[in-house]
Coordinates of C-alpha atoms in Angstrom, one line a residue:
Chain A
M1 CA 14.7 -61.8 -120.1
E2 CA 14.0 -65.3 -118.9
R3 CA 12.6 -65.5 -115.4
K4 CA 12.9 -68.5 -113.2
F5 CA 10.3 -69.5 -110.7
G6 CA 10.6 -71.8 -107.8
E7 CA 8.1 -74.2 -106.2
V8 CA 4.6 -73.2 -105.3
V9 CA 4.5 -70.8 -102.3
I10 CA 0.8 -70.7 -101.8
D11 CA -1.8 -72.9 -103.3
L12 CA -5.4 -72.0 -103.1
Q13 CA -7.8 -74.8 -103.9
N14 CA -11.5 -74.4 -104.5
I15 CA -12.0 -71.4 -102.3
S16 CA -15.5 -70.3 -101.7
L17 CA -16.4 -67.4 -99.5
S18 CA -19.8 -65.9 -98.8
F19 CA -21.3 -63.3 -96.5
G20 CA -24.7 -64.4 -95.6
G21 CA -26.4 -64.9 -99.0
V22 CA -23.9 -63.0 -101.0
K23 CA -21.3 -65.2 -102.7
A24 CA -18.1 -63.2 -102.8
L25 CA -15.9 -66.0 -104.2
T26 CA -17.0 -69.2 -105.8
N27 CA -14.7 -72.2 -106.2
I28 CA -11.5 -70.4 -107.0
S29 CA -8.2 -72.2 -107.4
F30 CA -4.9 -70.8 -108.4
D31 CA -1.3 -71.0 -107.1
V32 CA 1.5 -68.5 -106.7
R33 CA 5.1 -69.6 -107.3
K34 CA 8.2 -68.4 -105.6
H35 CA 9.7 -65.2 -107.0
E36 CA 6.7 -64.6 -109.2
I37 CA 4.6 -61.4 -109.7
R38 CA 1.1 -62.6 -109.8
A39 CA -1.7 -60.2 -110.7
I40 CA -5.3 -60.5 -109.8
I41 CA -7.6 -58.4 -112.1
G42 CA -11.2 -58.1 -112.7
P43 CA -14.0 -55.5 -112.8
N44 CA -15.2 -53.8 -109.6
G45 CA -16.8 -56.2 -107.1
A46 CA -15.2 -59.2 -108.7
G47 CA -13.8 -60.4 -105.4
K48 CA -10.2 -59.4 -105.8
S49 CA -9.8 -57.7 -102.4
S50 CA -11.7 -60.6 -100.7
M51 CA -9.2 -62.9 -102.3
L52 CA -6.3 -61.1 -100.6
N53 CA -8.2 -61.0 -97.4
V54 CA -8.5 -64.8 -97.6
I55 CA -4.8 -65.2 -98.2
N56 CA -3.8 -63.2 -95.1
G57 CA -6.4 -64.5 -92.8
V58 CA -8.8 -61.6 -92.4
Y59 CA -11.6 -63.6 -94.0
H60 CA -12.1 -67.3 -93.5
P61 CA -13.4 -69.1 -96.6
Q62 CA -16.3 -71.5 -96.0
E63 CA -14.8 -74.0 -98.4
G64 CA -11.5 -74.8 -99.9
R65 CA -7.9 -75.5 -98.9
I66 CA -5.0 -73.1 -98.6
V67 CA -1.6 -74.6 -98.7
F68 CA 1.2 -72.2 -97.7
N69 CA 4.7 -73.4 -98.0
G70 CA 3.6 -77.0 -98.1
Q71 CA 1.4 -76.7 -94.9
E72 CA -2.3 -76.7 -95.1
R73 CA -3.9 -74.0 -92.9
R74 CA -7.5 -73.5 -92.0
E75 CA -8.8 -70.9 -89.5
M76 CA -5.9 -68.5 -89.5
E77 CA -5.8 -65.1 -87.8
P78 CA -4.1 -62.2 -89.5
Y79 CA -1.2 -62.1 -87.0
M80 CA -0.4 -65.7 -87.8
A81 CA -0.2 -64.9 -91.5
A82 CA 2.1 -62.1 -90.6
S83 CA 4.3 -64.3 -88.5
Q84 CA 4.6 -66.7 -91.4
G85 CA 5.9 -64.0 -93.7
I86 CA 2.8 -62.5 -95.4
S87 CA 2.7 -58.7 -95.6
R88 CA 0.3 -56.5 -97.4
T89 CA -0.7 -53.0 -98.3
F90 CA -4.3 -51.7 -98.5
Q91 CA -6.4 -50.3 -101.2
N92 CA -7.3 -47.3 -99.0
I93 CA -4.1 -46.3 -97.2
A94 CA -4.0 -47.8 -93.8
L95 CA -1.1 -46.1 -92.2
F96 CA -0.9 -45.1 -88.6
K97 CA -1.7 -41.4 -89.0
G98 CA -0.5 -40.1 -85.7
M99 CA 3.0 -41.6 -86.1
T100 CA 6.0 -40.5 -88.1
V101 CA 7.2 -42.3 -91.2
L102 CA 10.0 -43.9 -89.3
D103 CA 7.7 -45.1 -86.5
N104 CA 5.3 -46.5 -89.0
I105 CA 8.1 -48.5 -90.7
M106 CA 9.5 -49.6 -87.3
T107 CA 6.1 -50.9 -86.4
G108 CA 6.2 -53.0 -89.5
R109 CA 9.3 -54.7 -88.1
H110 CA 7.9 -55.4 -84.6
M111 CA 7.5 -59.2 -85.4
K112 CA 11.3 -59.4 -85.4
M113 CA 11.8 -57.6 -82.1
N114 CA 11.7 -59.6 -78.9
C115 CA 12.2 -57.3 -76.0
G116 CA 9.4 -57.1 -73.5
L117 CA 7.6 -54.4 -71.6
L118 CA 10.1 -54.2 -68.7
S119 CA 13.2 -53.8 -70.9
H120 CA 11.3 -51.2 -72.9
M121 CA 10.7 -49.3 -69.7
L122 CA 14.4 -49.2 -69.0
H123 CA 15.3 -48.6 -72.6
W124 CA 18.8 -49.6 -71.7
G125 CA 21.2 -52.4 -72.8
R126 CA 19.3 -55.1 -74.7
A127 CA 16.2 -53.0 -75.6
Q128 CA 18.3 -50.1 -76.9
K129 CA 20.6 -52.4 -78.8
E130 CA 17.7 -54.1 -80.4
E131 CA 16.1 -50.8 -81.3
I132 CA 19.2 -49.6 -83.0
E133 CA 19.8 -52.8 -84.8
H134 CA 16.4 -52.7 -86.3
R135 CA 16.6 -49.1 -87.0
K136 CA 19.5 -49.9 -89.3
K137 CA 17.3 -52.4 -91.2
V138 CA 14.5 -49.9 -91.4
E139 CA 17.0 -47.3 -92.8
E140 CA 17.8 -49.7 -95.5
V141 CA 14.2 -49.9 -96.5
I142 CA 14.0 -46.1 -96.4
D143 CA 17.0 -45.8 -98.7
F144 CA 15.6 -48.4 -101.0
L145 CA 12.3 -46.5 -101.4
E146 CA 14.0 -43.1 -101.5
I147 CA 12.0 -41.6 -98.6
Q148 CA 15.0 -40.4 -96.5
S149 CA 13.9 -36.8 -96.5
I150 CA 10.5 -37.5 -94.9
R151 CA 11.5 -40.0 -92.2
K152 CA 10.6 -37.8 -89.3
T153 CA 7.4 -36.4 -90.9
P154 CA 4.0 -37.5 -89.5
V155 CA 2.4 -39.6 -92.2
G156 CA -0.8 -37.6 -92.1
R157 CA 1.0 -34.6 -93.6
L158 CA 2.3 -36.5 -96.6
P159 CA 0.8 -36.4 -100.1
Y160 CA -1.0 -39.5 -101.3
G161 CA 1.7 -40.9 -103.5
L162 CA 4.3 -40.8 -100.7
Q163 CA 1.8 -42.3 -98.3
K164 CA 1.5 -45.3 -100.6
R165 CA 5.2 -45.6 -100.7
V166 CA 5.5 -45.5 -96.9
E167 CA 2.9 -48.2 -96.7
L168 CA 5.0 -50.3 -99.0
A169 CA 8.0 -49.6 -96.8
R170 CA 6.1 -50.7 -93.7
A171 CA 5.2 -54.0 -95.5
L172 CA 8.8 -54.5 -96.6
A173 CA 10.2 -53.8 -93.2
A174 CA 8.8 -57.2 -92.1
E175 CA 11.0 -58.8 -94.8
P176 CA 8.0 -60.8 -96.1
E177 CA 8.2 -63.9 -98.2
L178 CA 4.9 -63.1 -99.8
L179 CA 3.8 -59.5 -100.4
L180 CA 0.2 -58.7 -101.2
L181 CA -0.4 -55.3 -102.8
D182 CA -4.0 -54.1 -103.1
E183 CA -4.1 -51.5 -105.9
P184 CA -0.6 -50.0 -105.2
M185 CA -1.1 -47.5 -108.1
A186 CA -4.6 -46.4 -107.6
G187 CA -5.0 -42.6 -107.9
M188 CA -1.4 -42.0 -109.0
N189 CA -0.2 -40.0 -111.9
V190 CA 1.9 -41.5 -114.6
E191 CA 5.2 -40.6 -113.0
E192 CA 4.2 -41.9 -109.6
K193 CA 3.0 -45.1 -111.3
Q194 CA 6.3 -45.5 -113.0
D195 CA 8.2 -45.1 -109.7
M196 CA 5.9 -47.6 -108.0
C197 CA 6.4 -50.1 -110.9
R198 CA 10.1 -49.7 -110.5
F199 CA 9.9 -50.3 -106.8
I200 CA 7.8 -53.4 -107.2
L201 CA 10.1 -54.9 -109.8
D202 CA 13.1 -54.0 -107.7
V203 CA 11.6 -55.6 -104.6
N204 CA 10.9 -58.7 -106.6
D205 CA 14.3 -58.7 -108.1
Q206 CA 16.6 -57.8 -105.2
F207 CA 14.8 -59.4 -102.3
G208 CA 13.3 -62.3 -104.2
T209 CA 9.9 -61.5 -102.7
T210 CA 6.9 -63.2 -104.2
I211 CA 4.3 -60.6 -105.0
V212 CA 0.5 -60.8 -105.5
L213 CA -1.0 -57.6 -106.7
I214 CA -4.4 -56.2 -107.6
E215 CA -4.3 -53.5 -110.2
H216 CA -6.8 -51.8 -112.5
D217 CA -4.2 -50.3 -114.9
M218 CA -4.0 -52.9 -117.5
G219 CA -0.9 -51.5 -119.1
V220 CA 0.9 -51.9 -115.8
V221 CA -0.5 -55.4 -115.1
M222 CA 0.5 -56.7 -118.5
D223 CA 3.9 -55.2 -118.3
I224 CA 5.1 -56.3 -114.9
S225 CA 3.2 -59.5 -114.0
D226 CA 4.3 -63.0 -114.8
R227 CA 0.9 -64.6 -114.6
V228 CA -2.6 -63.1 -114.2
V229 CA -5.7 -64.4 -112.6
V230 CA -9.0 -62.8 -113.9
L231 CA -12.0 -62.8 -111.6
D232 CA -15.5 -61.8 -112.5
Y233 CA -18.5 -62.0 -110.1
G234 CA -16.4 -64.1 -107.7
K235 CA -15.5 -66.7 -110.3
K236 CA -12.3 -67.3 -112.0
I237 CA -12.6 -66.7 -115.8
G238 CA -9.0 -66.7 -116.8
D239 CA -5.5 -67.6 -115.7
G240 CA -2.2 -67.5 -117.4
T241 CA 0.5 -65.3 -118.8
P242 CA -0.5 -61.8 -119.8
D243 CA -0.6 -62.8 -123.5
E244 CA -2.8 -65.8 -122.8
V245 CA -5.2 -63.7 -120.7
K246 CA -5.4 -60.9 -123.3
S247 CA -6.6 -63.3 -125.9
N248 CA -9.0 -65.2 -123.6
P249 CA -12.6 -64.6 -125.0
D250 CA -14.2 -64.7 -121.6
V251 CA -11.9 -62.0 -120.3
I252 CA -12.5 -59.9 -123.3
A253 CA -16.3 -60.3 -122.7
A254 CA -16.0 -59.4 -119.1
Y255 CA -14.1 -56.2 -119.8
L256 CA -15.5 -55.1 -123.1
G257 CA -18.9 -56.7 -123.0
T258 CA -20.1 -59.1 -125.7
S259 CA -23.0 -59.3 -128.1
H260 CA -25.4 -62.0 -127.4
Chain B
M1 CA 18.3 -17.0 -80.7
L2 CA 19.8 -19.3 -78.1
Y3 CA 17.4 -22.1 -79.0
R4 CA 19.1 -23.5 -82.1
E5 CA 20.2 -27.0 -83.1
A6 CA 22.7 -25.7 -85.7
G7 CA 26.0 -27.6 -85.3
Q8 CA 24.5 -30.5 -83.4
F9 CA 25.0 -33.5 -85.7
K10 CA 23.7 -36.9 -85.0
A11 CA 26.3 -39.5 -85.9
S12 CA 24.6 -42.6 -84.6
Y13 CA 21.0 -43.9 -84.4
Q14 CA 21.4 -43.8 -80.7
E15 CA 22.0 -40.1 -80.7
D16 CA 19.1 -39.7 -83.1
S17 CA 16.6 -41.5 -81.0
Q18 CA 17.3 -39.7 -77.7
I19 CA 14.4 -38.3 -75.7
F20 CA 15.6 -34.8 -76.1
P21 CA 17.5 -34.6 -79.4
I22 CA 18.3 -30.9 -79.0
R23 CA 21.0 -30.1 -76.5
Q24 CA 19.3 -27.0 -75.1
D25 CA 16.3 -29.3 -74.2
R26 CA 18.5 -31.7 -72.4
V27 CA 20.1 -29.0 -70.4
G28 CA 16.8 -27.5 -69.7
F29 CA 15.3 -30.8 -68.5
I30 CA 18.2 -31.5 -66.2
A31 CA 18.0 -27.9 -64.8
L32 CA 14.2 -28.5 -64.2
L33 CA 14.9 -31.7 -62.4
A34 CA 17.5 -30.1 -60.3
F35 CA 15.2 -27.2 -59.5
F36 CA 12.4 -29.5 -58.3
F37 CA 14.7 -31.9 -56.5
L38 CA 17.0 -29.5 -54.8
I39 CA 15.8 -25.9 -54.8
V40 CA 12.0 -26.4 -54.3
P41 CA 12.2 -28.4 -51.0
M42 CA 14.4 -25.6 -49.5
V43 CA 12.5 -22.6 -50.6
A44 CA 8.8 -23.7 -50.9
S45 CA 6.5 -23.2 -48.0
Q46 CA 4.9 -26.2 -46.3
Y47 CA 1.6 -25.2 -47.7
W48 CA 2.9 -25.2 -51.3
L49 CA 4.7 -28.5 -50.8
Q50 CA 1.8 -30.3 -49.1
A51 CA -1.3 -28.8 -50.8
I52 CA -0.1 -27.9 -54.3
L53 CA 3.1 -29.5 -55.5
T54 CA 2.5 -33.0 -54.1
P55 CA -1.1 -33.3 -55.5
V56 CA 0.1 -31.9 -58.8
L57 CA 2.6 -34.7 -59.0
I58 CA 0.1 -37.3 -58.0
F59 CA -2.5 -36.2 -60.5
S60 CA 0.2 -36.0 -63.1
L61 CA 0.9 -39.6 -62.5
A62 CA -2.8 -40.6 -62.7
A63 CA -3.2 -38.5 -65.9
L64 CA -0.1 -40.2 -67.3
G65 CA -1.8 -43.5 -66.6
L66 CA -5.0 -42.5 -68.4
N67 CA -2.9 -40.9 -71.2
I68 CA -1.2 -44.3 -71.8
L69 CA -4.6 -45.9 -72.2
T70 CA -6.5 -43.2 -74.0
G71 CA -3.9 -41.0 -75.6
Y72 CA -1.5 -43.8 -76.8
A73 CA -3.6 -46.9 -77.1
G74 CA -6.8 -45.1 -78.0
Q75 CA -9.1 -46.8 -75.5
L76 CA -11.4 -44.4 -73.7
S77 CA -11.8 -44.9 -70.0
L78 CA -13.8 -43.3 -67.2
G79 CA -12.5 -45.6 -64.5
S80 CA -9.2 -44.0 -63.6
A81 CA -10.3 -43.0 -60.1
A82 CA -11.5 -46.5 -59.4
F83 CA -8.1 -47.9 -60.3
M84 CA -6.5 -45.3 -58.0
A85 CA -8.8 -46.6 -55.3
V86 CA -7.6 -50.2 -55.9
G87 CA -4.0 -49.0 -55.7
A88 CA -4.6 -47.1 -52.4
F89 CA -6.6 -49.9 -50.7
A90 CA -4.3 -52.6 -51.9
T91 CA -1.3 -50.8 -50.6
Y92 CA -3.0 -50.2 -47.3
N93 CA -3.8 -53.9 -46.9
F94 CA -0.4 -55.1 -47.9
M95 CA 1.1 -52.7 -45.3
L96 CA -1.4 -53.8 -42.8
R97 CA -1.5 -57.5 -43.2
I98 CA 2.1 -58.4 -43.9
D99 CA 4.6 -57.7 -41.2
G100 CA 7.6 -55.7 -42.1
M101 CA 6.3 -55.0 -45.6
P102 CA 8.6 -52.4 -47.2
F103 CA 6.7 -49.3 -48.3
L104 CA 8.0 -49.2 -51.9
M105 CA 7.2 -52.9 -52.2
A106 CA 3.7 -52.3 -51.0
I107 CA 3.2 -49.5 -53.5
L108 CA 4.5 -51.8 -56.2
L109 CA 2.1 -54.6 -55.2
G110 CA -0.7 -52.0 -55.0
G111 CA 0.0 -50.9 -58.5
L112 CA 0.1 -54.5 -59.7
S113 CA -3.2 -55.2 -58.0
A114 CA -4.7 -52.2 -59.9
A115 CA -3.1 -53.6 -63.1
A116 CA -4.8 -57.0 -62.5
V117 CA -8.2 -55.3 -61.9
G118 CA -7.5 -53.1 -65.0
I119 CA -7.0 -56.1 -67.2
L120 CA -10.3 -57.5 -66.0
F121 CA -12.2 -54.3 -66.8
G122 CA -10.3 -54.0 -70.0
L123 CA -11.9 -57.1 -71.4
P124 CA -14.8 -55.3 -72.9
S125 CA -12.4 -53.3 -75.1
L126 CA -11.9 -56.5 -77.1
R127 CA -15.4 -56.1 -78.5
I128 CA -16.4 -52.5 -78.2
K129 CA -14.8 -49.1 -79.0
G130 CA -15.1 -45.4 -78.3
F131 CA -18.0 -44.1 -76.3
Y132 CA -19.4 -47.6 -75.8
L133 CA -16.1 -48.6 -74.1
A134 CA -16.2 -45.5 -72.0
V135 CA -19.6 -46.5 -70.7
A136 CA -18.4 -50.0 -70.0
T137 CA -15.5 -48.6 -67.9
L138 CA -18.1 -46.7 -65.9
A139 CA -18.9 -50.2 -64.6
A140 CA -15.4 -50.3 -63.1
Q141 CA -15.9 -46.9 -61.5
F142 CA -19.1 -47.9 -59.7
F143 CA -18.4 -51.5 -59.1
I144 CA -15.0 -51.1 -57.5
V145 CA -16.1 -48.3 -55.2
W146 CA -19.2 -50.4 -54.3
V147 CA -17.0 -53.4 -53.4
L148 CA -14.7 -51.3 -51.2
V149 CA -17.7 -50.0 -49.3
K150 CA -19.6 -53.3 -49.2
F151 CA -16.8 -55.4 -47.8
P152 CA -15.4 -53.7 -44.7
W153 CA -12.4 -56.1 -44.8
F154 CA -10.8 -53.8 -47.3
S155 CA -10.8 -50.9 -44.9
N156 CA -10.0 -53.2 -42.0
Y157 CA -13.5 -52.9 -40.5
S158 CA -13.2 -49.2 -39.9
S159 CA -16.6 -47.8 -39.0
S160 CA -16.8 -45.2 -41.7
G161 CA -14.9 -47.0 -44.4
V162 CA -12.1 -44.5 -44.0
I163 CA -8.5 -45.8 -44.0
T164 CA -5.7 -44.0 -42.3
A165 CA -2.4 -44.4 -44.1
Q166 CA 0.4 -46.0 -42.0
E167 CA 3.6 -44.1 -41.5
I168 CA 6.0 -44.3 -44.4
N169 CA 9.3 -45.8 -43.4
I170 CA 12.0 -46.6 -45.9
L171 CA 15.2 -48.1 -44.6
G172 CA 14.7 -46.7 -41.2
Y173 CA 14.0 -43.2 -42.4
A174 CA 10.5 -41.9 -41.5
F175 CA 8.8 -39.8 -44.2
N176 CA 6.6 -37.6 -42.1
T177 CA 7.4 -34.1 -43.1
P178 CA 5.9 -32.3 -46.2
E179 CA 9.4 -32.0 -47.7
S180 CA 10.2 -35.7 -47.4
K181 CA 6.8 -36.7 -48.7
Y182 CA 7.1 -34.3 -51.6
L183 CA 10.6 -35.7 -52.5
L184 CA 9.4 -39.3 -52.3
T185 CA 6.5 -38.5 -54.6
L186 CA 8.7 -36.6 -57.0
L187 CA 11.1 -39.5 -57.1
V188 CA 8.4 -42.1 -57.8
V189 CA 6.7 -39.9 -60.4
T190 CA 10.0 -39.0 -62.2
V191 CA 11.0 -42.7 -62.4
L192 CA 7.6 -43.7 -63.7
A193 CA 7.4 -40.8 -66.2
L194 CA 10.8 -41.7 -67.6
A195 CA 9.7 -45.3 -67.9
A196 CA 6.5 -44.2 -69.7
K197 CA 8.5 -42.1 -72.1
N198 CA 10.7 -45.1 -72.8
M199 CA 7.8 -47.3 -73.4
V200 CA 6.1 -45.0 -75.9
R201 CA 9.3 -44.6 -77.9
S202 CA 9.9 -48.3 -78.2
T203 CA 8.0 -51.2 -79.8
T204 CA 5.5 -51.3 -76.9
G205 CA 4.3 -47.8 -77.5
R206 CA 4.4 -48.1 -81.3
K207 CA 2.0 -51.1 -81.0
W208 CA -0.3 -49.1 -78.8
M209 CA -0.4 -46.2 -81.3
A210 CA -0.8 -48.6 -84.2
V211 CA -3.9 -50.1 -82.5
R212 CA -5.1 -46.5 -81.8
D213 CA -4.6 -45.3 -85.3
M214 CA -5.8 -48.2 -87.5
D215 CA -6.6 -51.5 -85.8
V216 CA -7.2 -53.5 -88.9
A217 CA -3.8 -52.6 -90.3
A218 CA -2.2 -53.3 -86.9
E219 CA -3.7 -56.8 -86.9
V220 CA -2.5 -57.4 -90.5
I221 CA 1.1 -56.5 -89.7
G222 CA 1.0 -59.0 -86.9
I223 CA 0.0 -57.1 -83.8
R224 CA -2.3 -59.1 -81.5
L225 CA -5.0 -56.7 -80.6
M226 CA -6.2 -58.5 -77.5
R227 CA -2.8 -58.7 -76.0
T228 CA -1.9 -55.1 -76.9
K229 CA -5.1 -53.6 -75.5
L230 CA -5.0 -55.5 -72.3
Q231 CA -1.3 -54.6 -71.9
A232 CA -2.3 -50.9 -72.2
F233 CA -5.0 -51.4 -69.7
A234 CA -2.6 -53.1 -67.3
V235 CA 0.1 -50.5 -67.6
S236 CA -2.4 -47.6 -67.4
S237 CA -4.0 -49.1 -64.3
F238 CA -0.6 -49.7 -62.7
Y239 CA 0.2 -46.0 -63.1
C240 CA -3.3 -45.0 -61.7
G241 CA -2.9 -47.5 -58.9
V242 CA 0.5 -46.1 -57.8
A243 CA -1.0 -42.6 -58.1
G244 CA -3.8 -43.7 -55.8
A245 CA -1.4 -45.1 -53.2
L246 CA 0.6 -41.9 -53.2
Y247 CA -2.7 -40.0 -53.0
A248 CA -3.4 -41.9 -49.8
Y249 CA 0.1 -42.0 -48.3
T250 CA 1.9 -38.8 -49.3
Y251 CA -1.0 -36.4 -49.9
L252 CA -4.2 -37.0 -47.9
G253 CA -3.2 -39.5 -45.2
T254 CA -6.8 -40.7 -44.8
V255 CA -9.0 -41.7 -47.7
E256 CA -12.4 -43.3 -48.2
P257 CA -13.8 -45.2 -51.2
E258 CA -16.2 -42.5 -52.1
G259 CA -13.3 -40.1 -52.4
F260 CA -12.4 -42.0 -55.6
N261 CA -15.6 -41.1 -57.4
L262 CA -16.6 -40.3 -60.9
T263 CA -15.9 -36.7 -60.4
L264 CA -12.2 -37.5 -59.8
S265 CA -12.2 -39.7 -63.0
F266 CA -13.6 -36.9 -65.0
Q267 CA -11.0 -34.5 -63.5
I268 CA -8.3 -36.8 -64.7
L269 CA -9.9 -37.0 -68.1
F270 CA -10.0 -33.2 -68.2
M271 CA -6.4 -33.1 -67.3
I272 CA -5.4 -35.1 -70.4
I273 CA -7.8 -33.2 -72.6
I274 CA -6.4 -29.8 -71.5
G275 CA -2.8 -31.0 -71.2
G276 CA -2.6 -33.0 -74.3
V277 CA -3.9 -36.4 -75.4
G278 CA -1.0 -38.7 -76.3
S279 CA 1.7 -36.7 -74.6
I280 CA 3.7 -37.3 -71.5
L281 CA 4.4 -33.6 -71.0
G282 CA 0.7 -33.0 -71.5
S283 CA -0.2 -35.1 -68.5
F284 CA 1.9 -32.9 -66.3
L285 CA 0.7 -29.6 -67.8
G286 CA -2.9 -30.7 -67.5
A287 CA -2.6 -31.8 -63.9
A288 CA -0.7 -28.6 -62.9
F289 CA -3.4 -26.5 -64.7
I290 CA -6.3 -28.2 -63.0
V291 CA -4.8 -28.1 -59.5
L292 CA -3.5 -24.6 -59.9
L293 CA -6.4 -22.9 -61.5
P294 CA -8.6 -22.8 -58.4
V295 CA -5.7 -21.5 -56.3
F296 CA -5.0 -18.9 -58.9
L297 CA -8.6 -17.9 -59.3
N298 CA -9.0 -17.6 -55.5
I299 CA -6.1 -15.3 -55.2
V300 CA -7.2 -13.2 -58.1
L301 CA -10.8 -13.0 -56.9
H302 CA -9.8 -12.1 -53.4
S303 CA -7.3 -9.5 -54.2
F304 CA -9.3 -7.7 -56.9
V305 CA -12.9 -8.1 -55.9
G306 CA -12.5 -8.9 -52.2
A307 CA -15.5 -9.6 -50.1
A308 CA -18.0 -8.0 -52.4
L309 CA -18.8 -11.3 -54.0
P310 CA -21.6 -13.5 -52.8
P311 CA -20.4 -16.7 -51.2
G312 CA -19.9 -19.6 -53.6
F313 CA -19.4 -17.3 -56.5
G314 CA -15.7 -18.2 -56.7
S315 CA -16.3 -21.9 -57.0
N316 CA -19.0 -21.4 -59.6
L317 CA -16.8 -19.2 -61.6
E318 CA -14.1 -21.8 -61.4
L319 CA -16.6 -24.4 -62.9
M320 CA -17.5 -22.0 -65.7
I321 CA -13.9 -21.3 -66.6
F322 CA -13.2 -25.1 -66.5
G323 CA -16.1 -25.8 -68.9
G324 CA -15.1 -22.9 -71.1
L325 CA -11.5 -24.1 -71.4
I326 CA -12.4 -27.6 -72.2
I327 CA -14.7 -26.5 -75.0
F328 CA -11.9 -24.1 -76.1
F329 CA -9.3 -26.9 -76.3
L330 CA -11.6 -29.4 -77.9
I331 CA -12.3 -26.9 -80.7
V332 CA -9.1 -25.0 -81.1
E333 CA -6.3 -27.3 -80.1
P334 CA -7.4 -31.0 -79.6
H335 CA -3.8 -31.8 -78.7
G336 CA -3.9 -29.5 -75.7
M337 CA -1.3 -27.4 -74.0
A338 CA 1.5 -29.9 -74.9
R339 CA 0.9 -29.1 -78.6
L340 CA 0.9 -25.4 -77.9
W341 CA 4.3 -25.8 -76.2
Q342 CA 5.6 -27.8 -79.2
I343 CA 4.4 -25.1 -81.6
G344 CA 6.1 -22.5 -79.4
K345 CA 9.3 -24.4 -79.5
E346 CA 9.2 -24.8 -83.3
K347 CA 8.6 -21.0 -83.7
L348 CA 11.5 -20.3 -81.3
R349 CA 13.9 -22.4 -83.3
L350 CA 13.4 -20.1 -86.2
W351 CA 12.9 -16.8 -84.4
P352 CA 13.5 -14.1 -85.4
F353 CA 13.3 -15.3 -89.0
P354 CA 10.0 -16.2 -90.5
H355 CA 11.2 -19.5 -92.1

């Protein structure tokens, strides 16, 4: 199937990030184009999660430019990234444990809700209308991810695979333009991985969401991603389609080791 | 067998998101309100109204305030009594210094003053969490009481720092009997409790809980931590402030700054621990428990053991039982009596069947 990509959504240019003396990322550049599934791979400690944290504003790179939707941004806080349409999931599930699935997903939509404290106190008229309106949208996400039966369950009681799915639901509820997934399939069995792959492809296909994902399962990465960035020790060692990356000697060396 | 939701279908999201989704609960709640609004003032003795029911309501409101901050927004605080003091003294001064100030307006302004002070002392929460924050809020506890003692202007230069609450007069009706004061307190507490319930089931409350459960994730989905935490501090202090004003006006009549000491703050904290952290109902259960326990123990001790006990034994026993219960709840049921109530209801829904 021929896939069409639009213009560049986010362009990262010469990003360098260090914590004290430790260089997490060195001079990394790559771009993500609209409607694309872009994978970031690399051995442990290669800087993949740091890269995501740079994109959504948790870390501030010391050097480099980030151009998002044609606008350069420097010091950006996570909430600003969220308000511009960047959502993410976490490597270690970061759900709100004391809340139900429904409340978790509703929280993911809060950026779209405008009522203030006083109208919430009354919970009448506008606030109630808004709540119901957004509940409808949230129910669409719930249907999409097939988690109807657990919507009133506190997330702490759910098995791991479902928690991962709820986290995806929370990210989707914000109707993001760019979705960052940090190891969405870590710790899942084959069936759960297949489900998750299907959801990621469906999100990309139906909502046109651009996706950046980190994943260790090479089979999955090579199957679903359009282009792959390979990091090793904070440096970019490969970039291209899965086939190009697979035959890149540096990548093979990083993953399989090489004889000197 | 009567407590079943069979046959009650939710056809709209509005019906699904009611405070009491089960019809029996709704009926029960309305009956409870009717009982406390209509029956109690007629049948209860003056002693019960004045010395038990009114303080239970006021402490419930203060516990509710702390529960919003600690139970919902996850910010530990030991300054609740100080915020009550701000509410009480601010209301007093608004009544005193502005001619023709309506009482409810003065209480509202008193609550807002407490909210402003609460925001100020909530600022440390932006950098520190947990026990360290609790210690930082101790500063509020000591500083506010000190200010109220140090500057006699706040107590209108009364020699001992004691303020005497002015008469409550709303639209020409004087609230000077225990019944009327009880009803006024009940009304304010009911309205604010419903408002609190509405807040915690809407976006405001979800943001608080998100900050409580996982602040990094909350930030990444676009919640502004600073704003959310300070909002929780403001709302919490508003509730405590109104509780403080009622404490002065409908319960004690005269208060002094030292009355709002650390012991009171701790008592409010115990109320939410025993009643249920993160539960509106728990605030009421905890306050009722802590106010009623001494009364109950007193009656039991006197009727069974009589005068055989050495003096002071009763109050020591009370402290021992308090301590024991707090340890019990922390170990066995960290979500308190509200959680026990909820478990009981879930069991009742199925009873007499096991599943």
